[in-house]
Amino acid sequence: MENLLDPELVKILACPACDERPAVEYKPEESKLVCTACSREYPVIEGIPRLIVDEAANS
């Protein structure tokens, strides 16, 4: 299954770890969302974004 997300959904997603709730950048080739402020990486698993701070990778 591809991990493609609807672009309209990506527009409203935000990093839950940052107080200012910055946007996330979608990287479909890597199946992840990356916070534009803190650079945390959130996985997209079977098309579902996992915006869980404890599961995020710091880059």
Coordinates of C-alpha atoms in Angstrom, one line a residue:
M1 CA 0.0 0.0 0.0
E2 CA 1.3 3.4 -0.9
N3 CA 1.7 6.0 1.8
L4 CA 0.3 9.0 -0.2
L5 CA -1.6 11.6 1.8
D6 CA -4.2 14.0 0.5
P7 CA -2.5 17.4 0.0
E8 CA -5.5 19.1 1.7
L9 CA -4.9 17.0 4.8
V10 CA -1.2 17.8 4.8
K11 CA -2.1 21.6 4.8
I12 CA -3.9 21.3 8.1
L13 CA -1.5 19.0 9.9
A14 CA 0.9 20.5 12.5
C15 CA 3.7 19.3 14.8
P16 CA 2.2 18.4 18.2
A17 CA 5.5 18.9 19.9
C18 CA 5.9 22.6 19.1
D19 CA 3.9 25.2 21.0
E20 CA 3.4 27.4 17.9
R21 CA 2.0 24.3 15.9
P22 CA 4.1 24.8 12.8
A23 CA 3.3 23.1 9.5
V24 CA 4.8 19.8 8.6
E25 CA 6.5 19.0 5.2
Y26 CA 5.3 15.8 3.6
K27 CA 8.1 13.5 2.1
P28 CA 6.2 10.7 0.4
E29 CA 9.3 9.0 -0.9
E30 CA 10.4 8.5 2.7
S31 CA 6.9 8.0 4.1
K32 CA 7.2 10.7 6.7
L33 CA 6.2 14.2 7.8
V34 CA 8.9 16.6 9.0
C35 CA 8.2 19.6 11.3
T36 CA 9.4 22.8 9.7
A37 CA 10.4 24.2 13.1
C38 CA 12.0 21.4 15.2
S39 CA 12.7 18.9 12.4
R40 CA 11.0 16.0 14.2
E41 CA 10.1 13.2 11.7
Y42 CA 6.7 11.5 12.0
P43 CA 6.1 8.3 10.1
V44 CA 3.3 7.7 7.7
I45 CA 2.2 4.1 8.1
E46 CA -0.2 2.6 5.6
G47 CA -1.3 6.0 4.6
I48 CA -1.9 7.1 8.2
P49 CA 0.2 10.0 9.7
R50 CA 1.4 9.1 13.2
L51 CA 1.8 12.5 14.8
I52 CA 2.8 11.0 18.2
V53 CA 5.7 12.8 19.8
D54 CA 7.1 9.7 21.5
E55 CA 7.3 7.9 18.1
A56 CA 8.9 10.9 16.3
A57 CA 12.6 10.8 15.2
N58 CA 14.8 13.8 15.8
S59 CA 16.9 14.7 12.7

